[in-house]
């Protein structure tokens, strides 16, 4: 192992240290991929108020020119993530890619255009049925619906007991989704009903193949990021290095347990990305 700058946190696993070493050694063959909410942006009670951490975009704009590419992989619509992140028109992010709706949508900074398939018909059906469905099972108190275009999310963070509300809703919402050909993606006090067939692992794997990347750093904070973690772990089993970063650990211990490096939230993630950019420039 080589030496590292003192302000660059070290992974606690051998595989993670190998991944970081590979990124530092050959950054032009490396992809940095990150979730948005909880990783680049703090979790807030109203998702419409989420914005990138003040230090996140400057860190990304410093890092992006030093590596092959930077991608944001999110469950949000790609255009929403671009707006809330403030990614468009930022010097250094001219080649940023945002993979929205778990990879079903794609925004490229080069064109500024979102590419997306037609909406799954089950989403429209659930959109019409969901308000009455929640009312019929007495689940309105403290819960609310977020419209995500190609998906719908039911939040329980405002409930008197968010965890109990989440547990009570999981099975009935799974049944509702299945009736319309959808699946349920659990998250931090949220259950998202969305089309099957695409997840962050599939999106990340396809993007890495497109870039012919040798090394990947992936950072996330939620259950939806487990698929991306699995994709990186599969690559490592095939002999390709990778680094798994967890933003926070309290609400999703499953992610922290598999991470090579745990950082306490988006501010720390931004600081890590900035330190990585400094190390690469040096």
PDB file of N, CA, C and O in Angstrom, residues 189-246:
ATOM      1  N   UNK A 189     -37.929   5.423   5.951  1.00  0.00           N
ATOM      2  CA  UNK A 189     -39.282   5.904   6.247  1.00  0.00           C
ATOM      3  C   UNK A 189     -40.060   6.212   4.970  1.00  0.00           C
ATOM      4  O   UNK A 189     -40.882   7.126   4.935  1.00  0.00           O
ATOM      5  N   UNK A 190     -39.831   5.420   3.930  1.00  0.00           N
ATOM      6  CA  UNK A 190     -40.555   5.610   2.681  1.00  0.00           C
ATOM      7  C   UNK A 190     -40.661   4.278   1.955  1.00  0.00           C
ATOM      8  O   UNK A 190     -39.756   3.441   2.008  1.00  0.00           O
ATOM      9  N   UNK A 191     -41.804   4.076   1.292  1.00  0.00           N
ATOM     10  CA  UNK A 191     -42.040   2.899   0.463  1.00  0.00           C
ATOM     11  C   UNK A 191     -42.377   3.407  -0.934  1.00  0.00           C
ATOM     12  O   UNK A 191     -43.371   4.112  -1.131  1.00  0.00           O
ATOM     13  N   UNK A 192     -41.548   3.044  -1.905  1.00  0.00           N
ATOM     14  CA  UNK A 192     -41.732   3.533  -3.267  1.00  0.00           C
ATOM     15  C   UNK A 192     -42.303   2.426  -4.149  1.00  0.00           C
ATOM     16  O   UNK A 192     -41.777   1.313  -4.174  1.00  0.00           O
ATOM     17  N   UNK A 193     -43.376   2.745  -4.858  1.00  0.00           N
ATOM     18  CA  UNK A 193     -43.993   1.812  -5.789  1.00  0.00           C
ATOM     19  C   UNK A 193     -43.508   2.178  -7.183  1.00  0.00           C
ATOM     20  O   UNK A 193     -43.762   3.290  -7.675  1.00  0.00           O
ATOM     21  N   UNK A 194     -42.803   1.248  -7.846  1.00  0.00           N
ATOM     22  CA  UNK A 194     -42.181   1.562  -9.127  1.00  0.00           C
ATOM     23  C   UNK A 194     -42.137   0.323 -10.016  1.00  0.00           C
ATOM     24  O   UNK A 194     -42.316  -0.801  -9.537  1.00  0.00           O
ATOM     25  N   UNK A 195     -41.874   0.511 -11.317  1.00  0.00           N
ATOM     26  CA  UNK A 195     -41.789  -0.634 -12.225  1.00  0.00           C
ATOM     27  C   UNK A 195     -40.597  -1.520 -11.894  1.00  0.00           C
ATOM     28  O   UNK A 195     -39.555  -1.033 -11.426  1.00  0.00           O
ATOM     29  N   UNK A 196     -40.691  -2.806 -12.143  1.00  0.00           N
ATOM     30  CA  UNK A 196     -39.574  -3.723 -11.912  1.00  0.00           C
ATOM     31  C   UNK A 196     -38.586  -3.679 -13.078  1.00  0.00           C
ATOM     32  O   UNK A 196     -38.820  -3.002 -14.080  1.00  0.00           O
ATOM     33  N   UNK A 197     -37.511  -4.425 -12.932  1.00  0.00           N
ATOM     34  CA  UNK A 197     -36.591  -4.607 -14.047  1.00  0.00           C
ATOM     35  C   UNK A 197     -35.389  -3.699 -14.050  1.00  0.00           C
ATOM     36  O   UNK A 197     -34.437  -3.913 -14.802  1.00  0.00           O
ATOM     37  N   UNK A 198     -35.397  -2.651 -13.253  1.00  0.00           N
ATOM     38  CA  UNK A 198     -34.259  -1.753 -13.195  1.00  0.00           C
ATOM     39  C   UNK A 198     -33.995  -1.398 -11.744  1.00  0.00           C
ATOM     40  O   UNK A 198     -34.922  -1.114 -10.994  1.00  0.00           O
ATOM     41  N   UNK A 199     -32.735  -1.487 -11.343  1.00  0.00           N
ATOM     42  CA  UNK A 199     -32.356  -1.038 -10.017  1.00  0.00           C
ATOM     43  C   UNK A 199     -30.985  -0.388 -10.118  1.00  0.00           C
ATOM     44  O   UNK A 199     -30.387  -0.312 -11.204  1.00  0.00           O
ATOM     45  N   UNK A 200     -30.477   0.100  -9.006  1.00  0.00           N
ATOM     46  CA  UNK A 200     -29.209   0.824  -9.045  1.00  0.00           C
ATOM     47  C   UNK A 200     -28.042  -0.085  -9.413  1.00  0.00           C
ATOM     48  O   UNK A 200     -27.047   0.379  -9.977  1.00  0.00           O
ATOM     49  N   UNK A 201     -28.177  -1.370  -9.108  1.00  0.00           N
ATOM     50  CA  UNK A 201     -27.129  -2.305  -9.492  1.00  0.00           C
ATOM     51  C   UNK A 201     -27.061  -2.486 -10.995  1.00  0.00           C
ATOM     52  O   UNK A 201     -25.976  -2.481 -11.590  1.00  0.00           O
ATOM     53  N   UNK A 202     -28.224  -2.645 -11.627  1.00  0.00           N
ATOM     54  CA  UNK A 202     -28.277  -2.773 -13.090  1.00  0.00           C
ATOM     55  C   UNK A 202     -27.762  -1.492 -13.740  1.00  0.00           C
ATOM     56  O   UNK A 202     -26.950  -1.525 -14.676  1.00  0.00           O
ATOM     57  N   UNK A 203     -28.245  -0.344 -13.236  1.00  0.00           N
ATOM     58  CA  UNK A 203     -27.836   0.942 -13.806  1.00  0.00           C
ATOM     59  C   UNK A 203     -26.330   1.141 -13.692  1.00  0.00           C
ATOM     60  O   UNK A 203     -25.668   1.569 -14.653  1.00  0.00           O
ATOM     61  N   UNK A 204     -25.778   0.829 -12.523  1.00  0.00           N
ATOM     62  CA  UNK A 204     -24.343   1.012 -12.317  1.00  0.00           C
ATOM     63  C   UNK A 204     -23.542   0.061 -13.194  1.00  0.00           C
ATOM     64  O   UNK A 204     -22.550   0.467 -13.822  1.00  0.00           O
ATOM     65  N   UNK A 205     -23.948  -1.200 -13.256  1.00  0.00           N
ATOM     66  CA  UNK A 205     -23.227  -2.183 -14.073  1.00  0.00           C
ATOM     67  C   UNK A 205     -23.197  -1.769 -15.534  1.00  0.00           C
ATOM     68  O   UNK A 205     -22.151  -1.840 -16.202  1.00  0.00           O
ATOM     69  N   UNK A 206     -24.329  -1.299 -16.056  1.00  0.00           N
ATOM     70  CA  UNK A 206     -24.385  -0.883 -17.453  1.00  0.00           C
ATOM     71  C   UNK A 206     -23.514   0.344 -17.702  1.00  0.00           C
ATOM     72  O   UNK A 206     -22.833   0.444 -18.733  1.00  0.00           O
ATOM     73  N   UNK A 207     -23.506   1.274 -16.765  1.00  0.00           N
ATOM     74  CA  UNK A 207     -22.695   2.486 -16.943  1.00  0.00           C
ATOM     75  C   UNK A 207     -21.203   2.157 -16.893  1.00  0.00           C
ATOM     76  O   UNK A 207     -20.417   2.684 -17.682  1.00  0.00           O
ATOM     77  N   UNK A 208     -20.813   1.274 -15.995  1.00  0.00           N
ATOM     78  CA  UNK A 208     -19.404   0.889 -15.899  1.00  0.00           C
ATOM     79  C   UNK A 208     -18.947   0.168 -17.165  1.00  0.00           C
ATOM     80  O   UNK A 208     -17.821   0.374 -17.630  1.00  0.00           O
ATOM     81  N   UNK A 209     -19.822  -0.656 -17.740  1.00  0.00           N
ATOM     82  CA  UNK A 209     -19.481  -1.331 -18.991  1.00  0.00           C
ATOM     83  C   UNK A 209     -19.340  -0.320 -20.125  1.00  0.00           C
ATOM     84  O   UNK A 209     -18.426  -0.419 -20.959  1.00  0.00           O
ATOM     85  N   UNK A 210     -20.230   0.645 -20.151  1.00  0.00           N
ATOM     86  CA  UNK A 210     -20.163   1.703 -21.167  1.00  0.00           C
ATOM     87  C   UNK A 210     -18.840   2.465 -21.091  1.00  0.00           C
ATOM     88  O   UNK A 210     -18.231   2.787 -22.119  1.00  0.00           O
ATOM     89  N   UNK A 211     -18.397   2.744 -19.859  1.00  0.00           N
ATOM     90  CA  UNK A 211     -17.170   3.511 -19.667  1.00  0.00           C
ATOM     91  C   UNK A 211     -15.922   2.631 -19.696  1.00  0.00           C
ATOM     92  O   UNK A 211     -14.808   3.147 -19.678  1.00  0.00           O
ATOM     93  N   UNK A 212     -16.092   1.318 -19.720  1.00  0.00           N
ATOM     94  CA  UNK A 212     -14.975   0.378 -19.662  1.00  0.00           C
ATOM     95  C   UNK A 212     -14.095   0.676 -18.443  1.00  0.00           C
ATOM     96  O   UNK A 212     -12.861   0.694 -18.524  1.00  0.00           O
ATOM     97  N   UNK A 213     -14.772   0.913 -17.305  1.00  0.00           N
ATOM     98  CA  UNK A 213     -14.068   1.317 -16.085  1.00  0.00           C
ATOM     99  C   UNK A 213     -13.392   0.126 -15.412  1.00  0.00           C
ATOM    100  O   UNK A 213     -13.941  -0.975 -15.366  1.00  0.00           O
ATOM    101  N   UNK A 214     -12.213   0.369 -14.886  1.00  0.00           N
ATOM    102  CA  UNK A 214     -11.501  -0.655 -14.132  1.00  0.00           C
ATOM    103  C   UNK A 214     -11.806  -0.570 -12.640  1.00  0.00           C
ATOM    104  O   UNK A 214     -11.790  -1.580 -11.940  1.00  0.00           O
ATOM    105  N   UNK A 215     -12.074   0.629 -12.152  1.00  0.00           N
ATOM    106  CA  UNK A 215     -12.296   0.856 -10.720  1.00  0.00           C
ATOM    107  C   UNK A 215     -13.550   1.695 -10.532  1.00  0.00           C
ATOM    108  O   UNK A 215     -13.834   2.581 -11.344  1.00  0.00           O
ATOM    109  N   UNK A 216     -14.291   1.419  -9.458  1.00  0.00           N
ATOM    110  CA  UNK A 216     -15.482   2.211  -9.161  1.00  0.00           C
ATOM    111  C   UNK A 216     -15.524   2.543  -7.678  1.00  0.00           C
ATOM    112  O   UNK A 216     -15.192   1.717  -6.832  1.00  0.00           O
ATOM    113  N   UNK A 217     -15.915   3.760  -7.391  1.00  0.00           N
ATOM    114  CA  UNK A 217     -16.283   4.180  -6.036  1.00  0.00           C
ATOM    115  C   UNK A 217     -17.782   4.404  -6.059  1.00  0.00           C
ATOM    116  O   UNK A 217     -18.279   5.167  -6.893  1.00  0.00           O
ATOM    117  N   UNK A 218     -18.509   3.734  -5.155  1.00  0.00           N
ATOM    118  CA  UNK A 218     -19.950   3.957  -5.056  1.00  0.00           C
ATOM    119  C   UNK A 218     -20.282   4.383  -3.640  1.00  0.00           C
ATOM    120  O   UNK A 218     -19.873   3.738  -2.668  1.00  0.00           O
ATOM    121  N   UNK A 219     -21.069   5.462  -3.514  1.00  0.00           N
ATOM    122  CA  UNK A 219     -21.486   5.966  -2.209  1.00  0.00           C
ATOM    123  C   UNK A 219     -23.002   6.048  -2.151  1.00  0.00           C
ATOM    124  O   UNK A 219     -23.637   6.592  -3.061  1.00  0.00           O
ATOM    125  N   UNK A 220     -23.595   5.514  -1.076  1.00  0.00           N
ATOM    126  CA  UNK A 220     -25.040   5.554  -0.894  1.00  0.00           C
ATOM    127  C   UNK A 220     -25.400   5.543   0.576  1.00  0.00           C
ATOM    128  O   UNK A 220     -24.519   5.471   1.448  1.00  0.00           O
ATOM    129  N   UNK A 221     -26.705   5.592   0.858  1.00  0.00           N
ATOM    130  CA  UNK A 221     -27.140   5.669   2.253  1.00  0.00           C
ATOM    131  C   UNK A 221     -28.363   4.824   2.565  1.00  0.00           C
ATOM    132  O   UNK A 221     -28.747   4.719   3.739  1.00  0.00           O
ATOM    133  N   UNK A 222     -28.995   4.198   1.557  1.00  0.00           N
ATOM    134  CA  UNK A 222     -30.324   3.632   1.785  1.00  0.00           C
ATOM    135  C   UNK A 222     -30.421   2.212   1.230  1.00  0.00           C
ATOM    136  O   UNK A 222     -29.526   1.726   0.545  1.00  0.00           O
ATOM    137  N   UNK A 223     -31.561   1.564   1.507  1.00  0.00           N
ATOM    138  CA  UNK A 223     -31.753   0.184   1.072  1.00  0.00           C
ATOM    139  C   UNK A 223     -31.672   0.046  -0.442  1.00  0.00           C
ATOM    140  O   UNK A 223     -31.211  -0.977  -0.956  1.00  0.00           O
ATOM    141  N   UNK A 224     -32.119   1.068  -1.173  1.00  0.00           N
ATOM    142  CA  UNK A 224     -32.039   1.019  -2.622  1.00  0.00           C
ATOM    143  C   UNK A 224     -30.618   0.958  -3.147  1.00  0.00           C
ATOM    144  O   UNK A 224     -30.393   0.578  -4.303  1.00  0.00           O
ATOM    145  N   UNK A 225     -29.648   1.321  -2.307  1.00  0.00           N
ATOM    146  CA  UNK A 225     -28.240   1.282  -2.705  1.00  0.00           C
ATOM    147  C   UNK A 225     -27.621  -0.098  -2.537  1.00  0.00           C
ATOM    148  O   UNK A 225     -26.500  -0.334  -3.008  1.00  0.00           O
ATOM    149  N   UNK A 226     -28.330  -1.014  -1.890  1.00  0.00           N
ATOM    150  CA  UNK A 226     -27.783  -2.355  -1.700  1.00  0.00           C
ATOM    151  C   UNK A 226     -27.536  -3.055  -3.031  1.00  0.00           C
ATOM    152  O   UNK A 226     -26.574  -3.814  -3.173  1.00  0.00           O
ATOM    153  N   UNK A 227     -28.384  -2.801  -4.022  1.00  0.00           N
ATOM    154  CA  UNK A 227     -28.184  -3.421  -5.331  1.00  0.00           C
ATOM    155  C   UNK A 227     -26.893  -2.927  -5.973  1.00  0.00           C
ATOM    156  O   UNK A 227     -26.166  -3.693  -6.616  1.00  0.00           O
ATOM    157  N   UNK A 228     -26.589  -1.645  -5.804  1.00  0.00           N
ATOM    158  CA  UNK A 228     -25.333  -1.106  -6.329  1.00  0.00           C
ATOM    159  C   UNK A 228     -24.148  -1.690  -5.571  1.00  0.00           C
ATOM    160  O   UNK A 228     -23.105  -1.998  -6.168  1.00  0.00           O
ATOM    161  N   UNK A 229     -24.296  -1.843  -4.268  1.00  0.00           N
ATOM    162  CA  UNK A 229     -23.246  -2.493  -3.480  1.00  0.00           C
ATOM    163  C   UNK A 229     -22.979  -3.901  -4.014  1.00  0.00           C
ATOM    164  O   UNK A 229     -21.827  -4.320  -4.168  1.00  0.00           O
ATOM    165  N   UNK A 230     -24.053  -4.637  -4.296  1.00  0.00           N
ATOM    166  CA  UNK A 230     -23.896  -6.003  -4.807  1.00  0.00           C
ATOM    167  C   UNK A 230     -23.178  -6.004  -6.153  1.00  0.00           C
ATOM    168  O   UNK A 230     -22.359  -6.893  -6.431  1.00  0.00           O
ATOM    169  N   UNK A 231     -23.476  -5.004  -6.990  1.00  0.00           N
ATOM    170  CA  UNK A 231     -22.813  -4.918  -8.289  1.00  0.00           C
ATOM    171  C   UNK A 231     -21.313  -4.698  -8.122  1.00  0.00           C
ATOM    172  O   UNK A 231     -20.499  -5.296  -8.841  1.00  0.00           O
ATOM    173  N   UNK A 232     -20.932  -3.840  -7.175  1.00  0.00           N
ATOM    174  CA  UNK A 232     -19.505  -3.598  -6.922  1.00  0.00           C
ATOM    175  C   UNK A 232     -18.854  -4.845  -6.337  1.00  0.00           C
ATOM    176  O   UNK A 232     -17.737  -5.221  -6.716  1.00  0.00           O
ATOM    177  N   UNK A 233     -19.550  -5.517  -5.427  1.00  0.00           N
ATOM    178  CA  UNK A 233     -18.997  -6.741  -4.832  1.00  0.00           C
ATOM    179  C   UNK A 233     -18.802  -7.831  -5.887  1.00  0.00           C
ATOM    180  O   UNK A 233     -17.823  -8.589  -5.833  1.00  0.00           O
ATOM    181  N   UNK A 234     -19.718  -7.910  -6.868  1.00  0.00           N
ATOM    182  CA  UNK A 234     -19.555  -8.896  -7.944  1.00  0.00           C
ATOM    183  C   UNK A 234     -18.320  -8.568  -8.782  1.00  0.00           C
ATOM    184  O   UNK A 234     -17.549  -9.464  -9.153  1.00  0.00           O
ATOM    185  N   UNK A 235     -18.127  -7.299  -9.082  1.00  0.00           N
ATOM    186  CA  UNK A 235     -16.936  -6.903  -9.823  1.00  0.00           C
ATOM    187  C   UNK A 235     -15.665  -7.251  -9.044  1.00  0.00           C
ATOM    188  O   UNK A 235     -14.677  -7.716  -9.620  1.00  0.00           O
ATOM    189  N   UNK A 236     -15.703  -7.039  -7.738  1.00  0.00           N
ATOM    190  CA  UNK A 236     -14.522  -7.359  -6.932  1.00  0.00           C
ATOM    191  C   UNK A 236     -14.254  -8.857  -6.942  1.00  0.00           C
ATOM    192  O   UNK A 236     -13.093  -9.282  -6.968  1.00  0.00           O
ATOM    193  N   UNK A 237     -15.314  -9.644  -6.934  1.00  0.00           N
ATOM    194  CA  UNK A 237     -15.128 -11.101  -7.012  1.00  0.00           C
ATOM    195  C   UNK A 237     -14.500 -11.512  -8.339  1.00  0.00           C
ATOM    196  O   UNK A 237     -13.823 -12.540  -8.422  1.00  0.00           O
ATOM    197  N   UNK A 238     -14.706 -10.683  -9.371  1.00  0.00           N
ATOM    198  CA  UNK A 238     -14.112 -10.940 -10.677  1.00  0.00           C
ATOM    199  C   UNK A 238     -12.723 -10.324 -10.812  1.00  0.00           C
ATOM    200  O   UNK A 238     -12.145 -10.339 -11.912  1.00  0.00           O
ATOM    201  N   UNK A 239     -12.219  -9.740  -9.727  1.00  0.00           N
ATOM    202  CA  UNK A 239     -10.867  -9.196  -9.732  1.00  0.00           C
ATOM    203  C   UNK A 239     -10.755  -7.722 -10.047  1.00  0.00           C
ATOM    204  O   UNK A 239      -9.641  -7.206 -10.211  1.00  0.00           O
ATOM    205  N   UNK A 240     -11.885  -7.006 -10.131  1.00  0.00           N
ATOM    206  CA  UNK A 240     -11.857  -5.575 -10.413  1.00  0.00           C
ATOM    207  C   UNK A 240     -12.058  -4.799  -9.116  1.00  0.00           C
ATOM    208  O   UNK A 240     -13.020  -5.048  -8.385  1.00  0.00           O
ATOM    209  N   UNK A 241     -11.194  -3.852  -8.797  1.00  0.00           N
ATOM    210  CA  UNK A 241     -11.265  -3.155  -7.508  1.00  0.00           C
ATOM    211  C   UNK A 241     -12.441  -2.197  -7.418  1.00  0.00           C
ATOM    212  O   UNK A 241     -12.916  -1.664  -8.424  1.00  0.00           O
ATOM    213  N   UNK A 242     -12.904  -1.980  -6.198  1.00  0.00           N
ATOM    214  CA  UNK A 242     -13.995  -1.047  -5.960  1.00  0.00           C
ATOM    215  C   UNK A 242     -14.018  -0.619  -4.514  1.00  0.00           C
ATOM    216  O   UNK A 242     -13.517  -1.330  -3.634  1.00  0.00           O
ATOM    217  N   UNK A 243     -14.603   0.541  -4.268  1.00  0.00           N
ATOM    218  CA  UNK A 243     -14.696   1.105  -2.924  1.00  0.00           C
ATOM    219  C   UNK A 243     -16.149   1.421  -2.621  1.00  0.00           C
ATOM    220  O   UNK A 243     -16.816   2.122  -3.393  1.00  0.00           O
ATOM    221  N   UNK A 244     -16.668   0.898  -1.507  1.00  0.00           N
ATOM    222  CA  UNK A 244     -18.050   1.114  -1.085  1.00  0.00           C
ATOM    223  C   UNK A 244     -18.077   2.072   0.099  1.00  0.00           C
ATOM    224  O   UNK A 244     -17.483   1.804   1.141  1.00  0.00           O
ATOM    225  N   UNK A 245     -18.793   3.186  -0.075  1.00  0.00           N
ATOM    226  CA  UNK A 245     -18.890   4.222   0.950  1.00  0.00           C
ATOM    227  C   UNK A 245     -20.335   4.306   1.419  1.00  0.00           C
ATOM    228  O   UNK A 245     -21.262   4.310   0.607  1.00  0.00           O
ATOM    229  N   UNK A 246     -20.525   4.385   2.728  1.00  0.00           N
ATOM    230  CA  UNK A 246     -21.860   4.558   3.319  1.00  0.00           C
ATOM    231  C   UNK A 246     -21.952   5.939   3.938  1.00  0.00           C
ATOM    232  O   UNK A 246     -21.090   6.326   4.741  1.00  0.00           O
TER     233      UNK A 246
END
